[in-house]
Amino acid sequence: MDTDPNSTFIEFLTKCEDHQLFQLTKFYRDRLEQAIEEGVDGLSSLLTYERIFNGQEHRNVTELVEKGNRADSSKLLLNLVMEKGSRAQRVMWESFVKMCHGVPKLDKLLKEIQELGSDPFDYMNIAQGLSKLSSCLKDVQQKHKETLRVQTETLKVNTILIKEKVKIFQLVDRYAELTIISTVRDRILVEHELLARGRDHEEWREKDLQRELEKIQTNQLFQSSFSERNSKSGSSAVVSGVPGIGKTTMVQKIVYDWATGKIYPNFQFVFSFKFRDLNTIDCRINLRNLILDQYPYFGNVLGELWKNPEGLLFIFDGLDEFKVGIDFADNRRNTEPLSMCTDPECWCEVSDIVYSLIQHKLLPGCSVLVTSRPTELHLLEKAEISVWAEILGFVGDERKEYFNKFFEDQTVAEAVFKHVEENEILYTMCYNPSYCWILGLSLGPFFTQRDRKQQQVPKTITQLYSYYIYNILKNHGREIESPRDVLLKLGKMAFTGVSEKKIVFRNGDLIDYNLQPSQFLSGFLMELLERDDSVQSVVYTFPHLTIQEFVAALAQFLTPDPRDIGKLLREAHSEEDGRFEIFLRFVVGLSSPQAARPLEQFLGPFHQTTCRVIDWVKEKVEGQIGKRESITSKVNVLNTLHYLFELQNKALAQATVGSIETIIFYGFVLTPIDCMVLSHVIELSETIKHLDLRYSYIQYEGLQRLGPVLHKCQGLRLGRNELGDSGVKLVSAALRNPDCKIQELELKNNALTDSCVEDLASALSTNWSLTVLNLGSNKLGDSGVKKLLVALRNPDCNIQELGLESIGLTDHCAQDLASAFSENKSLTFLNLKSNFLTDQSVPAFCQFILTCKSLEQIHLGQNHFSLQGKRHLESLQESRLNLKLKLT
């Protein structure tokens, strides 16, 4: 029989001495603060019951919870416990065991401690161990820290100003904190990386981050409780994140913080490398020369460093940019012993040095940090990684912090952020710092230049990028004779890159497309230095992948012969890996006059291509609408609706979707952005009848976007969407609309309580269109149904079918139900299955069945009637031959 994990942990606590328990609490302090947040009020109650807290202390903790400050509440609780000494700490840990099963993060933490075996304190001692620096290395360490501080204390930011292409800021003034989690959610991205993260952003933001995803600080990647292994052989950490999410800036901040003594005091030396630079090394090299090439002042003291590898941290940034694959499969390494690098003086390939450091074959005991895009994480699956972390980007107020730091004028910062916040299609994407950077550059002028009218501020993504390019053209356009020709060539190169998933371009690429480096071109391309032996070479990249995609789309409108655009669009659309998804949205969006107009001032008319793109959109819409069987078809339909939104062509939208009757996204997750697009389409349709969004996880935020158009739908199926009571308020507003056409409303399984029923009942009292209402699988209870019956008693009520299955009904409500419908002339079907009704309700239902003449079917199955009670009910069918009674 398996040992009860709770009793095992209690036994471990019993063996712990007081000083060890203090050490345990201190070591896990940061994680405990997160772990107990969800159950902090319950934990405080347990500690009060055990007389650790007095009444006032308990109130102080719970008052913070009531105000929504769970993080502050958990910090206060831990502070109080630590002040009260060893008994309080012991009772707290015992309380953790009692409550852990309902608190996922706490449960995970206790299991981790248990898995460390009989003595987790060895693990903690290794993690916290410090070694002294020999006197001969103190001077070089000071020189190294000063060098790194100078290298990392400033942050270069690209602008779109002709006089000041690059602005330089102090890193500490511009750096905005990112949310990093101590796990990697998924290793493979099927869709376009940027879009995929945008889609799941709302899902984890409110729920997963609070319940299960643990935040990790950059100073906790090593020698902390997050490490899966802390041993004398050292540890390796991987931090992943999509392009533009801030991996390189995070590395810069880590190096700066170490150099200024803020983090990692246990590391005596930190060495940081970019894989992009390592690409230029095409010969064998050893670790000694790799370091000396970048930090020549180490001279002959490196031998001393090798003696204490535990004090070394190696950082490798941008694995996705490394041209050479690294194979961590042991079978290949065993058959090729030459590729194993076990000595820092050993000459070998760069990839083998990186491999050997990560696998602790070279300088065992040192620590290694690797950053990568998620798409390349499969390369590290077999590596010995202690911490897998992922940058989620900005969460909540971190977005606002970024804009506050971006703009020196806080009035402008506030205005830009307000605009972004009000436009969900922009706001959701702002988890990514690069996207925030584009927004800041593009939107700033609208709120600082008096000649711009704020009603013209861009709303679609295409309009936003159009103004971004417009600003470059306005500031740089005079430098070149024909910006149209240059952008056409640049766009062709960008399109090839999108097609081949290529983001770094070389001088050879520029020559192939007849491009020459210029001040004008530098407004679109960032120049990056690459080392090539003794000389420096330059490579080029667009500031962000989406800018490359936009320029690729723009080129389609600049070509002298647009006849083949239809073929190109069809081929791009047929690619199933999503590489052209954003590109296609931009092409369609540029067919919109609002997006094209600012660019046409500098680039000439887009008309010829626009007509062909609109024809393709029309063909695509007509081909997709109505298809709804597979997930693929739903993806295509949704993309098509996004095209219509980007196009902002009311006439075309009404001509193509104006006659749409049914929209089905059953079982397909929709974000608030998708709901906003869907709302735009429904608004333009005059024939919409059925909207099926069951299991689409739209939540309140998504329903909020759909709110203004819900009243237009005859059939509204919103089951299993976690709408909550607040969501019902939005539905009730639609029912009150004088033009409401809703006939069928399905709200099953939406975490509704009796609190929302009063608002719904009020709406029903003035609504005469609704005939079918399903509220099953919610926690309405007797009190909720009694509130609902107030409206249903109305003789003008037209409800014909009512679903109240599995809502917690008891016998106390049976008589109210019977009397409410005794004179009803419209009810034909009532579903009351899976409740808590017993024989006590039988007389009431007998009265109901006999008096409600319109009733054709009643479902009472899976309740708690006795055999006698069932027979009594069945006997009534003799007097109501037209009634179908279900009791199973």
CSV table of N, CA and C in Angstrom, one decimal, residues 288-382:
chain,number,residue,atom,x,y,z
A,288,ARG,N,39.3,29.1,-23.5
A,288,ARG,CA,40.3,30.2,-23.1
A,288,ARG,C,40.3,31.3,-24.1
A,289,ASN,N,40.4,31.0,-25.4
A,289,ASN,CA,40.5,32.0,-26.4
A,289,ASN,C,39.2,32.7,-26.7
A,290,LEU,N,38.1,31.9,-26.5
A,290,LEU,CA,36.7,32.5,-26.6
A,290,LEU,C,36.5,33.6,-25.6
A,291,ILE,N,37.0,33.4,-24.4
A,291,ILE,CA,36.9,34.5,-23.4
A,291,ILE,C,37.9,35.6,-23.7
A,292,LEU,N,39.1,35.3,-24.0
A,292,LEU,CA,40.1,36.3,-24.2
A,292,LEU,C,39.8,37.2,-25.4
A,293,ASP,N,39.2,36.6,-26.4
A,293,ASP,CA,38.8,37.4,-27.6
A,293,ASP,C,37.9,38.5,-27.2
A,294,GLN,N,37.0,38.3,-26.2
A,294,GLN,CA,36.0,39.3,-25.8
A,294,GLN,C,36.5,40.1,-24.6
A,295,TYR,N,37.3,39.4,-23.7
A,295,TYR,CA,37.7,40.0,-22.4
A,295,TYR,C,39.3,39.8,-22.3
A,296,PRO,N,40.0,40.6,-23.1
A,296,PRO,CA,41.5,40.3,-23.2
A,296,PRO,C,42.2,40.5,-21.9
A,297,TYR,N,41.7,41.3,-20.9
A,297,TYR,CA,42.4,41.7,-19.7
A,297,TYR,C,42.5,40.5,-18.7
A,298,PHE,N,41.9,39.3,-19.1
A,298,PHE,CA,42.0,38.2,-18.2
A,298,PHE,C,43.4,37.6,-18.3
A,299,GLY,N,44.1,37.8,-19.4
A,299,GLY,CA,45.5,37.4,-19.6
A,299,GLY,C,45.7,36.0,-19.1
A,300,ASN,N,46.7,35.9,-18.2
A,300,ASN,CA,47.1,34.5,-17.7
A,300,ASN,C,46.4,34.1,-16.4
A,301,VAL,N,45.3,34.8,-16.0
A,301,VAL,CA,44.7,34.4,-14.7
A,301,VAL,C,43.6,33.4,-14.9
A,302,LEU,N,43.2,33.1,-16.2
A,302,LEU,CA,42.1,32.1,-16.4
A,302,LEU,C,42.3,30.8,-15.7
A,303,GLY,N,43.6,30.4,-15.6
A,303,GLY,CA,43.9,29.1,-14.9
A,303,GLY,C,43.4,29.1,-13.5
A,304,GLU,N,43.4,30.2,-12.8
A,304,GLU,CA,42.9,30.3,-11.5
A,304,GLU,C,41.4,30.2,-11.5
A,305,LEU,N,40.7,30.7,-12.5
A,305,LEU,CA,39.2,30.6,-12.6
A,305,LEU,C,38.8,29.2,-12.7
A,306,TRP,N,39.6,28.4,-13.5
A,306,TRP,CA,39.2,27.0,-13.8
A,306,TRP,C,39.2,26.2,-12.4
A,307,LYS,N,39.9,26.7,-11.4
A,307,LYS,CA,40.0,25.9,-10.2
A,307,LYS,C,38.7,26.0,-9.4
A,308,ASN,N,37.9,27.0,-9.6
A,308,ASN,CA,36.6,27.2,-8.9
A,308,ASN,C,35.5,27.4,-9.9
A,309,PRO,N,35.1,26.4,-10.6
A,309,PRO,CA,34.0,26.5,-11.6
A,309,PRO,C,32.7,26.9,-11.0
A,310,GLU,N,32.5,26.6,-9.7
A,310,GLU,CA,31.2,26.9,-9.1
A,310,GLU,C,30.9,28.4,-9.1
A,311,GLY,N,32.0,29.2,-9.2
A,311,GLY,CA,31.9,30.6,-9.2
A,311,GLY,C,31.7,31.3,-10.6
A,312,LEU,N,31.5,30.4,-11.6
A,312,LEU,CA,31.4,30.9,-13.0
A,312,LEU,C,30.0,30.8,-13.5
A,313,LEU,N,29.5,31.8,-14.2
A,313,LEU,CA,28.2,31.8,-15.0
A,313,LEU,C,28.5,32.1,-16.4
A,314,PHE,N,28.1,31.2,-17.3
A,314,PHE,CA,28.2,31.5,-18.8
A,314,PHE,C,26.8,31.7,-19.3
A,315,ILE,N,26.7,32.8,-20.1
A,315,ILE,CA,25.4,33.1,-20.7
A,315,ILE,C,25.5,33.1,-22.2
A,316,PHE,N,24.6,32.3,-22.8
A,316,PHE,CA,24.5,32.2,-24.3
A,316,PHE,C,23.1,32.7,-24.7
A,317,ASP,N,23.1,33.8,-25.5
A,317,ASP,CA,21.8,34.5,-25.8
A,317,ASP,C,21.5,34.2,-27.3
A,318,GLY,N,20.2,33.7,-27.5
A,318,GLY,CA,19.7,33.5,-28.9
A,318,GLY,C,20.1,32.2,-29.6
A,319,LEU,N,19.8,31.1,-28.9
A,319,LEU,CA,20.0,29.8,-29.5
A,319,LEU,C,19.4,29.7,-30.9
A,320,ASP,N,18.2,30.3,-31.1
A,320,ASP,CA,17.5,30.2,-32.4
A,320,ASP,C,18.3,30.8,-33.5
A,321,GLU,N,19.3,31.7,-33.2
A,321,GLU,CA,20.1,32.3,-34.3
A,321,GLU,C,21.4,31.5,-34.6
A,322,PHE,N,21.7,30.4,-33.8
A,322,PHE,CA,22.9,29.7,-34.0
A,322,PHE,C,22.7,28.8,-35.2
A,323,LYS,N,23.7,28.9,-36.2
A,323,LYS,CA,23.6,28.2,-37.4
A,323,LYS,C,23.9,26.7,-37.2
A,324,VAL,N,24.7,26.4,-36.2
A,324,VAL,CA,25.2,25.0,-36.0
A,324,VAL,C,24.3,24.3,-35.0
A,325,GLY,N,23.7,23.2,-35.4
A,325,GLY,CA,22.9,22.4,-34.5
A,325,GLY,C,23.7,21.8,-33.4
A,326,ILE,N,23.1,21.7,-32.2
A,326,ILE,CA,23.7,21.1,-31.1
A,326,ILE,C,22.9,19.8,-30.8
A,327,ASP,N,23.6,18.7,-30.8
A,327,ASP,CA,22.9,17.4,-30.6
A,327,ASP,C,23.2,16.9,-29.1
A,328,PHE,N,22.2,16.9,-28.3
A,328,PHE,CA,22.4,16.4,-26.9
A,328,PHE,C,22.1,14.9,-26.7
A,329,ALA,N,21.8,14.2,-27.8
A,329,ALA,CA,21.6,12.8,-27.7
A,329,ALA,C,22.9,12.1,-27.3
A,330,ASP,N,23.0,11.3,-26.2
A,330,ASP,CA,24.2,10.7,-25.8
A,330,ASP,C,24.8,9.7,-26.8
A,331,ASN,N,23.9,9.1,-27.6
A,331,ASN,CA,24.5,8.0,-28.5
A,331,ASN,C,25.4,8.6,-29.5
A,332,ARG,N,25.1,9.9,-30.0
A,332,ARG,CA,26.0,10.5,-30.9
A,332,ARG,C,27.4,10.9,-30.3
A,333,ARG,N,27.3,11.4,-29.1
A,333,ARG,CA,28.5,11.8,-28.4
A,333,ARG,C,29.4,10.6,-28.0
A,334,ASN,N,28.7,9.5,-27.7
A,334,ASN,CA,29.5,8.3,-27.4
A,334,ASN,C,30.3,7.8,-28.5
A,335,THR,N,29.8,8.0,-29.7
A,335,THR,CA,30.4,7.4,-30.9
A,335,THR,C,31.4,8.4,-31.5
A,336,GLU,N,31.4,9.7,-31.0
A,336,GLU,CA,32.3,10.7,-31.5
A,336,GLU,C,33.0,11.4,-30.4
A,337,PRO,N,33.9,10.6,-29.8
A,337,PRO,CA,34.6,11.2,-28.6
A,337,PRO,C,35.4,12.5,-28.8
A,338,LEU,N,35.8,12.7,-30.0
A,338,LEU,CA,36.5,13.9,-30.3
A,338,LEU,C,35.7,15.2,-30.1
A,339,SER,N,34.4,15.0,-30.2
A,339,SER,CA,33.5,16.2,-30.1
A,339,SER,C,33.2,16.6,-28.7
A,340,MET,N,33.7,15.7,-27.7
A,340,MET,CA,33.5,16.0,-26.3
A,340,MET,C,34.6,16.9,-25.9
A,341,CYS,N,34.2,18.0,-25.2
A,341,CYS,CA,35.2,19.0,-24.8
A,341,CYS,C,35.2,19.0,-23.3
A,342,THR,N,36.3,18.5,-22.6
A,342,THR,CA,36.3,18.4,-21.2
A,342,THR,C,37.4,19.3,-20.5
A,343,ASP,N,38.1,20.1,-21.4
A,343,ASP,CA,39.2,20.9,-20.9
A,343,ASP,C,39.0,22.3,-21.5
A,344,PRO,N,39.1,23.4,-20.7
A,344,PRO,CA,39.0,24.7,-21.3
A,344,PRO,C,40.1,25.1,-22.2
A,345,GLU,N,41.2,24.3,-22.2
A,345,GLU,CA,42.3,24.6,-23.1
A,345,GLU,C,42.2,23.7,-24.4
A,346,CYS,N,41.1,22.8,-24.4
A,346,CYS,CA,41.0,21.9,-25.5
A,346,CYS,C,40.4,22.6,-26.8
A,347,TRP,N,41.0,22.3,-27.9
A,347,TRP,CA,40.6,22.9,-29.2
A,347,TRP,C,39.4,22.1,-29.8
A,348,CYS,N,38.3,22.8,-30.1
A,348,CYS,CA,37.2,22.0,-30.6
A,348,CYS,C,36.2,23.0,-31.3
A,349,GLU,N,35.1,22.5,-31.8
A,349,GLU,CA,34.1,23.4,-32.4
A,349,GLU,C,33.4,24.2,-31.3
A,350,VAL,N,32.9,25.4,-31.7
A,350,VAL,CA,32.1,26.2,-30.7
A,350,VAL,C,30.9,25.5,-30.2
A,351,SER,N,30.2,24.7,-31.0
A,351,SER,CA,29.0,24.0,-30.6
A,351,SER,C,29.4,23.0,-29.5
A,352,ASP,N,30.6,22.4,-29.6
A,352,ASP,CA,31.0,21.4,-28.6
A,352,ASP,C,31.3,22.1,-27.3
A,353,ILE,N,31.9,23.3,-27.3
A,353,ILE,CA,32.1,24.0,-26.1
A,353,ILE,C,30.8,24.3,-25.4
A,354,VAL,N,29.8,24.8,-26.1
A,354,VAL,CA,28.5,25.1,-25.6
A,354,VAL,C,27.8,23.9,-25.0
A,355,TYR,N,27.9,22.8,-25.8
A,355,TYR,CA,27.3,21.5,-25.4
A,355,TYR,C,27.9,21.0,-24.1
A,356,SER,N,29.2,21.1,-24.0
A,356,SER,CA,30.0,20.5,-22.8
A,356,SER,C,29.7,21.4,-21.6
A,357,LEU,N,29.6,22.7,-21.7
A,357,LEU,CA,29.3,23.5,-20.6
A,357,LEU,C,27.9,23.2,-20.1
A,358,ILE,N,26.9,23.1,-21.0
A,358,ILE,CA,25.5,22.9,-20.5
A,358,ILE,C,25.4,21.5,-19.9
A,359,GLN,N,26.1,20.5,-20.4
A,359,GLN,CA,26.0,19.1,-19.9
A,359,GLN,C,27.0,18.9,-18.7
A,360,HIS,N,27.7,19.9,-18.3
A,360,HIS,CA,28.6,19.8,-17.1
A,360,HIS,C,29.8,18.9,-17.3
A,361,LYS,N,30.2,18.7,-18.6
A,361,LYS,CA,31.3,17.9,-19.0
A,361,LYS,C,32.6,18.8,-18.9
A,362,LEU,N,32.4,20.1,-19.2
A,362,LEU,CA,33.4,21.1,-19.2
A,362,LEU,C,33.2,22.0,-18.0
A,363,LEU,N,34.2,22.1,-17.2
A,363,LEU,CA,34.1,22.9,-15.9
A,363,LEU,C,32.9,22.5,-15.1
A,364,PRO,N,32.8,21.2,-14.7
A,364,PRO,CA,31.7,20.8,-13.9
A,364,PRO,C,31.6,21.6,-12.6
A,365,GLY,N,30.4,22.1,-12.4
A,365,GLY,CA,30.2,23.0,-11.2
A,365,GLY,C,29.8,24.4,-11.7
A,366,CYS,N,30.1,24.7,-12.9
A,366,CYS,CA,29.8,26.1,-13.4
A,366,CYS,C,28.3,26.1,-13.8
A,367,SER,N,27.7,27.3,-13.9
A,367,SER,CA,26.3,27.4,-14.3
A,367,SER,C,26.2,28.1,-15.7
A,368,VAL,N,25.1,27.7,-16.4
A,368,VAL,CA,24.9,28.2,-17.8
A,368,VAL,C,23.5,28.6,-18.0
A,369,LEU,N,23.4,29.8,-18.6
A,369,LEU,CA,22.1,30.3,-19.0
A,369,LEU,C,22.0,30.4,-20.5
A,370,VAL,N,20.9,29.8,-21.0
A,370,VAL,CA,20.7,29.9,-22.5
A,370,VAL,C,19.3,30.5,-22.7
A,371,THR,N,19.2,31.4,-23.7
A,371,THR,CA,17.9,32.0,-24.1
A,371,THR,C,17.6,31.5,-25.5
A,372,SER,N,16.3,31.4,-25.8
A,372,SER,CA,16.0,30.8,-27.1
A,372,SER,C,14.5,31.2,-27.4
A,373,ARG,N,14.2,31.2,-28.7
A,373,ARG,CA,12.8,31.2,-29.1
A,373,ARG,C,12.2,29.8,-28.8
A,374,PRO,N,10.9,29.7,-28.6
A,374,PRO,CA,10.3,28.5,-28.2
A,374,PRO,C,10.4,27.4,-29.3
A,375,THR,N,10.5,27.8,-30.6
A,375,THR,CA,10.6,26.9,-31.7
A,375,THR,C,11.9,26.1,-31.7
A,376,GLU,N,12.9,26.5,-30.9
A,376,GLU,CA,14.2,25.8,-30.9
A,376,GLU,C,14.4,25.0,-29.6
A,377,LEU,N,13.4,25.0,-28.8
A,377,LEU,CA,13.6,24.3,-27.5
A,377,LEU,C,13.8,22.8,-27.6
A,378,HIS,N,13.3,22.3,-28.7
A,378,HIS,CA,13.4,20.8,-28.9
A,378,HIS,C,14.9,20.4,-29.0
A,379,LEU,N,15.8,21.4,-29.3
A,379,LEU,CA,17.2,21.1,-29.3
A,379,LEU,C,17.8,20.7,-28.0
A,380,LEU,N,17.1,21.2,-26.9
A,380,LEU,CA,17.6,21.1,-25.5
A,380,LEU,C,16.8,20.1,-24.7
A,381,GLU,N,15.9,19.4,-25.4
A,381,GLU,CA,15.0,18.4,-24.7
A,381,GLU,C,15.8,17.4,-23.9
A,382,LYS,N,16.9,16.9,-24.5
A,382,LYS,CA,17.7,15.9,-23.8
A,382,LYS,C,18.9,16.4,-23.0
